mmCIF file of C-alpha atoms in Angstrom:
data_model
loop_
_atom_site.group_PDB
_atom_site.id
_atom_site.type_symbol
_atom_site.label_atom_id
_atom_site.label_comp_id
_atom_site.label_asym_id
_atom_site.label_seq_id
_atom_site.Cartn_x
_atom_site.Cartn_y
_atom_site.Cartn_z
ATOM 1 C CA UNK A 1 0.238 0.319 0.018
ATOM 2 C CA UNK A 2 1.498 3.355 -0.886
ATOM 3 C CA UNK A 3 1.850 5.935 1.763
ATOM 4 C CA UNK A 4 -0.215 9.105 1.740
ATOM 5 C CA UNK A 5 2.686 11.597 1.018
ATOM 6 C CA UNK A 6 2.983 14.908 3.379
ATOM 7 C CA UNK A 7 0.958 16.918 1.138
ATOM 8 C CA UNK A 8 -1.795 15.343 0.926
ATOM 9 C CA UNK A 9 -1.903 15.389 4.792
ATOM 10 C CA UNK A 10 -1.600 19.076 4.820
ATOM 11 C CA UNK A 11 -4.812 18.970 1.964
ATOM 12 C CA UNK A 12 -6.469 16.864 4.381
ATOM 13 C CA UNK A 13 -5.724 19.004 7.543
ATOM 14 C CA UNK A 14 -6.847 22.337 5.441
ATOM 15 C CA UNK A 15 -9.523 20.749 4.206
ATOM 16 C CA UNK A 16 -10.840 20.030 7.619
ATOM 17 C CA UNK A 17 -9.754 23.468 9.363
ATOM 18 C CA UNK A 18 -11.871 24.899 6.370
ATOM 19 C CA UNK A 19 -14.996 22.805 7.480
ATOM 20 C CA UNK A 20 -14.262 23.638 11.050
ATOM 21 C CA UNK A 21 -14.654 27.215 10.112
ATOM 22 C CA UNK A 22 -17.957 26.149 8.117
ATOM 23 C CA UNK A 23 -19.351 24.707 11.262
ATOM 24 C CA UNK A 24 -18.055 27.094 13.399
ATOM 25 C CA UNK A 25 -19.286 30.623 11.351
ATOM 26 C CA UNK A 26 -23.106 28.442 10.749
ATOM 27 C CA UNK A 27 -23.707 27.827 14.571
ATOM 28 C CA UNK A 28 -22.276 31.539 14.902
ATOM 29 C CA UNK A 29 -25.093 32.693 12.433
ATOM 30 C CA UNK A 30 -27.966 30.519 14.161
ATOM 31 C CA UNK A 31 -27.106 31.875 17.654
ATOM 32 C CA UNK A 32 -27.655 35.236 16.567
ATOM 33 C CA UNK A 33 -30.961 34.865 14.361
ATOM 34 C CA UNK A 34 -31.987 32.864 17.884
ATOM 35 C CA UNK A 35 -31.000 36.291 19.713
ATOM 36 C CA UNK A 36 -32.696 38.084 17.305
ATOM 37 C CA UNK A 37 -35.823 35.936 17.993
ATOM 38 C CA UNK A 38 -36.087 36.645 21.834
ATOM 39 C CA UNK A 39 -35.575 40.460 21.391
ATOM 40 C CA UNK A 40 -38.575 40.459 19.271
ATOM 41 C CA UNK A 41 -40.576 38.741 21.948
ATOM 42 C CA UNK A 42 -39.593 41.108 24.319
ATOM 43 C CA UNK A 43 -40.344 43.833 22.290
ATOM 44 C CA UNK A 44 -43.910 42.440 21.317
ATOM 45 C CA UNK A 45 -44.275 41.383 24.637
ATOM 46 C CA UNK A 46 -43.306 45.144 26.265
ATOM 47 C CA UNK A 47 -45.588 46.404 23.357
ATOM 48 C CA UNK A 48 -48.554 44.628 24.250
ATOM 49 C CA UNK A 49 -48.223 45.950 27.703
ATOM 50 C CA UNK A 50 -47.629 49.184 26.739
ATOM 51 C CA UNK A 51 -50.075 49.288 24.456
ATOM 52 C CA UNK A 52 -53.485 47.057 25.810
ATOM 53 C CA UNK A 53 -52.417 46.924 29.408
ATOM 54 C CA UNK A 54 -54.748 49.156 31.486
ATOM 55 C CA UNK A 55 -53.678 52.443 32.600
ATOM 56 C CA UNK A 56 -54.915 53.679 36.096
ATOM 57 C CA UNK A 57 -56.475 56.011 34.590
ATOM 58 C CA UNK A 58 -58.133 54.835 31.624
ATOM 59 C CA UNK A 59 -58.718 51.584 32.172
ATOM 60 C CA UNK A 60 -62.778 51.805 32.438
ATOM 61 C CA UNK A 61 -62.855 52.428 28.481
ATOM 62 C CA UNK A 62 -64.667 48.914 27.380
ATOM 63 C CA UNK A 63 -62.158 46.601 26.041
ATOM 64 C CA UNK A 64 -59.110 47.970 27.077
ATOM 65 C CA UNK A 65 -56.749 45.182 28.472
ATOM 66 C CA UNK A 66 -58.385 43.012 27.632
ATOM 67 C CA UNK A 67 -56.362 40.970 24.773
ATOM 68 C CA UNK A 68 -53.316 41.536 27.072
ATOM 69 C CA UNK A 69 -54.830 39.304 29.455
ATOM 70 C CA UNK A 70 -54.889 36.016 28.209
ATOM 71 C CA UNK A 71 -51.184 36.944 26.294
ATOM 72 C CA UNK A 72 -49.992 38.721 29.445
ATOM 73 C CA UNK A 73 -50.680 37.133 32.189
ATOM 74 C CA UNK A 74 -49.384 33.536 32.064
ATOM 75 C CA UNK A 75 -46.053 35.919 31.880
ATOM 76 C CA UNK A 76 -46.579 36.864 35.238
ATOM 77 C CA UNK A 77 -48.589 34.611 36.900
ATOM 78 C CA UNK A 78 -47.489 30.885 36.044
ATOM 79 C CA UNK A 79 -49.814 28.377 37.260
ATOM 80 C CA UNK A 80 -49.551 26.850 40.718
ATOM 81 C CA UNK A 81 -48.282 23.809 41.088
ATOM 82 C CA UNK A 82 -50.773 20.989 40.892
ATOM 83 C CA UNK A 83 -49.185 18.076 42.972
ATOM 84 C CA UNK A 84 -47.892 17.878 46.414
ATOM 85 C CA UNK A 85 -44.780 19.667 47.352
ATOM 86 C CA UNK A 86 -44.541 18.534 50.649
ATOM 87 C CA UNK A 87 -46.284 18.457 54.367
ATOM 88 C CA UNK A 88 -49.134 20.148 54.218
ATOM 89 C CA UNK A 89 -48.463 23.845 56.121
ATOM 90 C CA UNK A 90 -49.997 24.649 59.591
ATOM 91 C CA UNK A 91 -48.548 28.155 59.362
ATOM 92 C CA UNK A 92 -51.723 30.400 60.413
ATOM 93 C CA UNK A 93 -52.782 33.301 57.716
ATOM 94 C CA UNK A 94 -54.460 36.979 58.348
ATOM 95 C CA UNK A 95 -56.614 37.490 56.358
ATOM 96 C CA UNK A 96 -57.007 41.704 56.195
ATOM 97 C CA UNK A 97 -60.750 43.432 55.368
ATOM 98 C CA UNK A 98 -61.047 46.315 53.127
ATOM 99 C CA UNK A 99 -64.183 47.898 51.629
ATOM 100 C CA UNK A 100 -63.591 51.533 49.885
ATOM 101 C CA UNK A 101 -60.064 52.738 48.970
ATOM 102 C CA UNK A 102 -61.118 56.890 49.338
ATOM 103 C CA UNK A 103 -61.317 59.525 51.602
ATOM 104 C CA UNK A 104 -64.828 59.622 53.285
ATOM 105 C CA UNK A 105 -67.156 62.354 52.045
ATOM 106 C CA UNK A 106 -68.929 64.480 54.239
ATOM 107 C CA UNK A 107 -72.194 62.422 54.414
ATOM 108 C CA UNK A 108 -71.413 59.310 54.278
ATOM 109 C CA UNK A 109 -73.307 56.934 56.381
ATOM 110 C CA UNK A 110 -70.611 54.697 57.480
ATOM 111 C CA UNK A 111 -67.222 56.325 56.907
ATOM 112 C CA UNK A 112 -65.431 53.696 59.058
ATOM 113 C CA UNK A 113 -65.306 51.290 55.629
ATOM 114 C CA UNK A 114 -62.944 54.165 54.018
ATOM 115 C CA UNK A 115 -59.587 54.130 53.623
ATOM 116 C CA UNK A 116 -57.772 56.982 52.656
ATOM 117 C CA UNK A 117 -55.520 56.050 49.345
ATOM 118 C CA UNK A 118 -52.294 57.241 51.313
ATOM 119 C CA UNK A 119 -53.301 55.985 54.287
ATOM 120 C CA UNK A 120 -53.877 52.245 52.612
ATOM 121 C CA UNK A 121 -49.943 52.747 50.433
ATOM 122 C CA UNK A 122 -48.613 53.387 54.098
ATOM 123 C CA UNK A 123 -50.326 50.272 55.479
ATOM 124 C CA UNK A 124 -48.868 48.130 52.404
ATOM 125 C CA UNK A 125 -45.371 49.686 53.155
ATOM 126 C CA UNK A 126 -45.591 49.062 56.994
ATOM 127 C CA UNK A 127 -46.568 45.419 56.787
ATOM 128 C CA UNK A 128 -43.466 44.480 53.808
ATOM 129 C CA UNK A 129 -40.909 46.358 55.968
ATOM 130 C CA UNK A 130 -42.486 44.185 59.048
ATOM 131 C CA UNK A 131 -42.308 40.839 56.871
ATOM 132 C CA UNK A 132 -45.146 40.301 55.656
ATOM 133 C CA UNK A 133 -46.114 39.403 51.686
ATOM 134 C CA UNK A 134 -49.250 38.783 50.181
ATOM 135 C CA UNK A 135 -51.208 36.114 48.757
ATOM 136 C CA UNK A 136 -54.478 35.037 47.509
ATOM 137 C CA UNK A 137 -56.537 32.261 49.706
ATOM 138 C CA UNK A 138 -56.567 30.083 46.779
ATOM 139 C CA UNK A 139 -52.507 29.825 47.801
ATOM 140 C CA UNK A 140 -53.359 29.412 51.341
ATOM 141 C CA UNK A 141 -55.527 26.094 50.607
ATOM 142 C CA UNK A 142 -52.704 24.773 48.430
ATOM 143 C CA UNK A 143 -50.725 25.155 51.509
ATOM 144 C CA UNK A 144 -52.993 23.806 53.650
ATOM 145 C CA UNK A 145 -54.051 20.756 51.953
ATOM 146 C CA UNK A 146 -50.808 20.477 49.432
ATOM 147 C CA UNK A 147 -47.698 21.694 51.390
ATOM 148 C CA UNK A 148 -46.919 24.164 48.008
ATOM 149 C CA UNK A 149 -44.762 26.436 50.276
ATOM 150 C CA UNK A 150 -46.034 30.414 51.214
ATOM 151 C CA UNK A 151 -43.579 32.976 52.458
ATOM 152 C CA UNK A 152 -42.711 33.230 55.878
ATOM 153 C CA UNK A 153 -45.409 35.649 56.743
ATOM 154 C CA UNK A 154 -48.542 35.086 54.344
ATOM 155 C CA UNK A 155 -51.186 38.156 54.271
ATOM 156 C CA UNK A 156 -54.279 38.005 52.662
ATOM 157 C CA UNK A 157 -55.940 41.813 51.306
ATOM 158 C CA UNK A 158 -59.842 40.860 50.812
ATOM 159 C CA UNK A 159 -61.441 43.699 49.322
ATOM 160 C CA UNK A 160 -65.458 43.834 49.404
ATOM 161 C CA UNK A 161 -68.360 44.437 47.123
ATOM 162 C CA UNK A 162 -66.383 45.699 44.451
ATOM 163 C CA UNK A 163 -65.654 49.136 44.445
ATOM 164 C CA UNK A 164 -63.723 51.173 41.459
ATOM 165 C CA UNK A 165 -61.394 52.376 44.258
ATOM 166 C CA UNK A 166 -60.042 49.234 44.342
ATOM 167 C CA UNK A 167 -59.156 48.849 41.094
ATOM 168 C CA UNK A 168 -58.142 52.999 40.460
ATOM 169 C CA UNK A 169 -56.062 52.995 44.020
ATOM 170 C CA UNK A 170 -55.185 49.632 45.074
ATOM 171 C CA UNK A 171 -54.374 47.941 42.821
ATOM 172 C CA UNK A 172 -51.056 50.283 41.534
ATOM 173 C CA UNK A 173 -50.185 50.524 45.649
ATOM 174 C CA UNK A 174 -50.297 46.155 45.507
ATOM 175 C CA UNK A 175 -48.837 46.089 41.669
ATOM 176 C CA UNK A 176 -46.043 47.612 43.029
ATOM 177 C CA UNK A 177 -45.387 45.940 46.013
ATOM 178 C CA UNK A 178 -45.891 42.321 43.809
ATOM 179 C CA UNK A 179 -49.072 41.357 45.424
ATOM 180 C CA UNK A 180 -52.005 40.558 44.628
ATOM 181 C CA UNK A 181 -55.658 41.213 46.137
ATOM 182 C CA UNK A 182 -58.445 39.262 47.322
ATOM 183 C CA UNK A 183 -61.810 40.649 45.296
ATOM 184 C CA UNK A 184 -64.865 40.058 47.052
ATOM 185 C CA UNK A 185 -67.349 40.548 44.379
ATOM 186 C CA UNK A 186 -71.234 42.147 44.330
ATOM 187 C CA UNK A 187 -72.604 41.500 40.745
ATOM 188 C CA UNK A 188 -74.756 43.823 40.788
ATOM 189 C CA UNK A 189 -73.067 46.919 41.770
ATOM 190 C CA UNK A 190 -73.107 49.041 38.690
ATOM 191 C CA UNK A 191 -70.245 51.402 37.915
ATOM 192 C CA UNK A 192 -72.610 54.315 38.277
ATOM 193 C CA UNK A 193 -73.021 53.408 41.885
ATOM 194 C CA UNK A 194 -69.292 53.232 42.256
ATOM 195 C CA UNK A 195 -68.933 49.648 41.381
ATOM 196 C CA UNK A 196 -66.024 47.673 38.864
ATOM 197 C CA UNK A 197 -66.539 47.556 35.099
ATOM 198 C CA UNK A 198 -66.021 44.411 33.706
ATOM 199 C CA UNK A 199 -62.605 45.835 32.093
ATOM 200 C CA UNK A 200 -61.408 46.557 35.166
ATOM 201 C CA UNK A 201 -62.298 43.092 37.117
ATOM 202 C CA UNK A 202 -59.800 41.356 34.011
ATOM 203 C CA UNK A 203 -57.195 43.925 34.693
ATOM 204 C CA UNK A 204 -57.158 43.079 38.102
ATOM 205 C CA UNK A 205 -57.119 39.151 37.092
ATOM 206 C CA UNK A 206 -54.416 39.909 34.755
ATOM 207 C CA UNK A 207 -52.412 41.459 37.264
ATOM 208 C CA UNK A 208 -52.950 38.298 39.722
ATOM 209 C CA UNK A 209 -55.686 38.783 41.922
ATOM 210 C CA UNK A 210 -58.617 36.424 43.038
ATOM 211 C CA UNK A 211 -62.213 37.130 42.193
ATOM 212 C CA UNK A 212 -64.068 35.404 45.066
ATOM 213 C CA UNK A 213 -67.744 35.944 45.278
ATOM 214 C CA UNK A 214 -69.929 38.116 47.323
ATOM 215 C CA UNK A 215 -73.283 37.056 46.298
ATOM 216 C CA UNK A 216 -75.538 39.354 43.687
ATOM 217 C CA UNK A 217 -77.586 41.606 45.395
ATOM 218 C CA UNK A 218 -75.615 41.861 48.707
ATOM 219 C CA UNK A 219 -78.945 40.454 50.766
ATOM 220 C CA UNK A 220 -78.759 38.638 54.488
ATOM 221 C CA UNK A 221 -78.484 35.431 53.607
ATOM 222 C CA UNK A 222 -79.750 34.357 56.574
ATOM 223 C CA UNK A 223 -83.545 36.223 56.007
ATOM 224 C CA UNK A 224 -83.840 34.276 52.712
ATOM 225 C CA UNK A 225 -86.085 31.177 50.982
ATOM 226 C CA UNK A 226 -84.312 28.368 49.882
ATOM 227 C CA UNK A 227 -84.369 29.601 45.980
ATOM 228 C CA UNK A 228 -83.336 33.252 46.775
ATOM 229 C CA UNK A 229 -80.601 31.224 48.607
ATOM 230 C CA UNK A 230 -79.256 29.098 45.940
ATOM 231 C CA UNK A 231 -79.949 32.085 43.376
ATOM 232 C CA UNK A 232 -77.678 34.639 45.580
ATOM 233 C CA UNK A 233 -74.726 31.676 46.430
ATOM 234 C CA UNK A 234 -74.753 29.720 43.895
ATOM 235 C CA UNK A 235 -76.011 31.570 41.408
ATOM 236 C CA UNK A 236 -73.339 34.293 41.825
ATOM 237 C CA UNK A 237 -70.354 31.987 41.654
ATOM 238 C CA UNK A 238 -71.472 30.673 38.467
ATOM 239 C CA UNK A 239 -72.138 34.573 36.600
ATOM 240 C CA UNK A 240 -68.916 35.388 37.879
ATOM 241 C CA UNK A 241 -67.132 32.091 36.303
ATOM 242 C CA UNK A 242 -68.774 31.815 32.851
ATOM 243 C CA UNK A 243 -67.977 35.962 32.828
ATOM 244 C CA UNK A 244 -64.711 36.017 33.861
ATOM 245 C CA UNK A 245 -62.803 32.514 33.179
ATOM 246 C CA UNK A 246 -61.969 31.927 36.757
ATOM 247 C CA UNK A 247 -62.558 29.418 39.058
ATOM 248 C CA UNK A 248 -64.363 31.149 42.222
ATOM 249 C CA UNK A 249 -63.533 29.035 45.052
ATOM 250 C CA UNK A 250 -63.991 31.435 47.782
ATOM 251 C CA UNK A 251 -67.461 32.621 48.822
ATOM 252 C CA UNK A 252 -67.935 35.806 51.047
ATOM 253 C CA UNK A 253 -70.882 36.498 53.409
ATOM 254 C CA UNK A 254 -72.388 39.730 52.695
ATOM 255 C CA UNK A 255 -72.636 41.983 56.061
ATOM 256 C CA UNK A 256 -71.158 38.794 57.535
ATOM 257 C CA UNK A 257 -74.338 36.932 58.227
ATOM 258 C CA UNK A 258 -74.851 33.381 57.878
ATOM 259 C CA UNK A 259 -76.241 30.431 59.733
ATOM 260 C CA UNK A 260 -75.813 26.418 59.187
ATOM 261 C CA UNK A 261 -78.411 27.139 56.246
ATOM 262 C CA UNK A 262 -76.238 29.289 54.308
ATOM 263 C CA UNK A 263 -73.069 28.059 54.914
ATOM 264 C CA UNK A 264 -75.085 24.129 53.613
ATOM 265 C CA UNK A 265 -75.814 26.389 51.062
ATOM 266 C CA UNK A 266 -72.100 27.821 50.258
ATOM 267 C CA UNK A 267 -70.522 24.141 50.305
ATOM 268 C CA UNK A 268 -73.564 22.850 47.638
ATOM 269 C CA UNK A 269 -72.472 25.458 45.140
ATOM 270 C CA UNK A 270 -69.027 23.894 44.949
ATOM 271 C CA UNK A 271 -66.900 26.688 46.792
ATOM 272 C CA UNK A 272 -63.690 25.656 48.931
ATOM 273 C CA UNK A 273 -64.313 28.031 51.864
ATOM 274 C CA UNK A 274 -66.194 31.787 53.025
ATOM 275 C CA UNK A 275 -65.426 34.809 55.123
ATOM 276 C CA UNK A 276 -66.757 35.802 57.672
ATOM 277 C CA UNK A 277 -66.443 39.836 59.288
ATOM 278 C CA UNK A 278 -65.526 38.048 62.788
ATOM 279 C CA UNK A 279 -61.681 38.741 64.396
ATOM 280 C CA UNK A 280 -59.012 36.386 63.829
ATOM 281 C CA UNK A 281 -56.461 34.808 61.867
ATOM 282 C CA UNK A 282 -57.730 31.833 59.239
ATOM 283 C CA UNK A 283 -55.815 28.336 60.348
ATOM 284 C CA UNK A 284 -56.058 25.291 59.067
ATOM 285 C CA UNK A 285 -57.731 23.650 61.605
ATOM 286 C CA UNK A 286 -60.675 26.249 61.560
ATOM 287 C CA UNK A 287 -64.363 25.435 59.648
ATOM 288 C CA UNK A 288 -63.085 26.372 56.153
ATOM 289 C CA UNK A 289 -66.566 28.049 55.581
ATOM 290 C CA UNK A 290 -66.169 30.270 58.379
ATOM 291 C CA UNK A 291 -62.388 31.887 58.317
ATOM 292 C CA UNK A 292 -61.865 35.169 60.337
ATOM 293 C CA UNK A 293 -60.474 37.999 59.132
ATOM 294 C CA UNK A 294 -58.818 41.183 60.418
ATOM 295 C CA UNK A 295 -60.983 44.634 59.635
ATOM 296 C CA UNK A 296 -59.566 47.421 58.856
ATOM 297 C CA UNK A 297 -61.084 50.934 59.434
ATOM 298 C CA UNK A 298 -60.287 54.602 57.942
ATOM 299 C CA UNK A 299 -57.877 56.124 60.582
ATOM 300 C CA UNK A 300 -56.047 53.067 60.900
ATOM 301 C CA UNK A 301 -52.422 54.043 61.431
ATOM 302 C CA UNK A 302 -49.774 51.728 59.728
ATOM 303 C CA UNK A 303 -48.270 51.083 63.612
ATOM 304 C CA UNK A 304 -51.700 50.415 64.533
ATOM 305 C CA UNK A 305 -52.736 48.057 62.152
ATOM 306 C CA UNK A 306 -49.493 46.220 63.166
ATOM 307 C CA UNK A 307 -50.584 46.163 66.223
ATOM 308 C CA UNK A 308 -54.238 44.688 65.141
ATOM 309 C CA UNK A 309 -52.982 42.025 62.962
ATOM 310 C CA UNK A 310 -50.596 40.433 66.404
ATOM 311 C CA UNK A 311 -53.207 41.095 68.761
ATOM 312 C CA UNK A 312 -56.484 39.342 66.289
ATOM 313 C CA UNK A 313 -54.044 36.480 66.102
ATOM 314 C CA UNK A 314 -55.805 35.007 69.117
ATOM 315 C CA UNK A 315 -59.185 35.901 69.311
ATOM 316 C CA UNK A 316 -61.302 32.620 69.344
ATOM 317 C CA UNK A 317 -62.805 31.163 65.946
ATOM 318 C CA UNK A 318 -65.874 32.258 64.575
ATOM 319 C CA UNK A 319 -69.118 31.126 65.799
ATOM 320 C CA UNK A 320 -71.576 28.523 64.023
ATOM 321 C CA UNK A 321 -73.801 31.322 63.084
ATOM 322 C CA UNK A 322 -73.416 35.418 63.182
ATOM 323 C CA UNK A 323 -76.114 37.575 62.834
ATOM 324 C CA UNK A 324 -74.977 41.273 64.160
ATOM 325 C CA UNK A 325 -73.947 43.973 62.184
ATOM 326 C CA UNK A 326 -71.452 43.022 59.744
ATOM 327 C CA UNK A 327 -70.046 45.744 57.576
ATOM 328 C CA UNK A 328 -68.687 43.307 54.792
#
């Protein structure tokens, strides 16, 4: 056999080097194309947020922000883990109860239900400095049943009825903090009476808020007959599910009034639990259909709020019925 000449070996080496350079150049071009695709995707996402995401001042324009919700929400609020991630948590959680985030008008009937925006912002800042981190009731339940991790000091901020100030004033504050809220939505509170528009609610959902049911007309549920009770409880859940495409797992008793009959109706409607207006922290050992909350009235300083949250941790669990003035 004839041994290859040195020249042929040199030609082979040169050919091999040319092929290596060609492959390296091709890989570099592929990387550059990938970087361009990623950059374009980021620009498109930014454009969607900037052009379609509702701003604080004009989000009530019908339809504004609705396209952004299905496109952008999964980027910022990925689905929670579906399987067990550890032993069920026994961590108690305070659920704060808010209503209107606005200064009270001079002749308003219940001024304590009004928390001025600056006061609310200061309360959230104080909670954050104290180590608290906002979560939703669904996250709390997932921790209690599946062991899904919670922050070291979780807190739920719930907002009753569905006032537009909750969108215009509370949501921007919570968004800056990186927290969600829990919206207990009364269906028949129209924008003409200070209620939220459907566009507002969709924007809140896209911002990570949870929507829970607060009946259709906000009646005293303990006074209703069976058909009316079913309509207000189960009917409100069906309407919200159909309108907004969300689970609506939780119920909030209007004015905090409930009894065993009302609680049974909430269970039959498929809710996993309900919140009251009675004081205390929610715990895994509570009846899930009687979770207590910490009421936040207007005029509560940040330090006073932290003190109330701490002191109400030791409150007794809610009783099987409550028919007093709840203001919820």
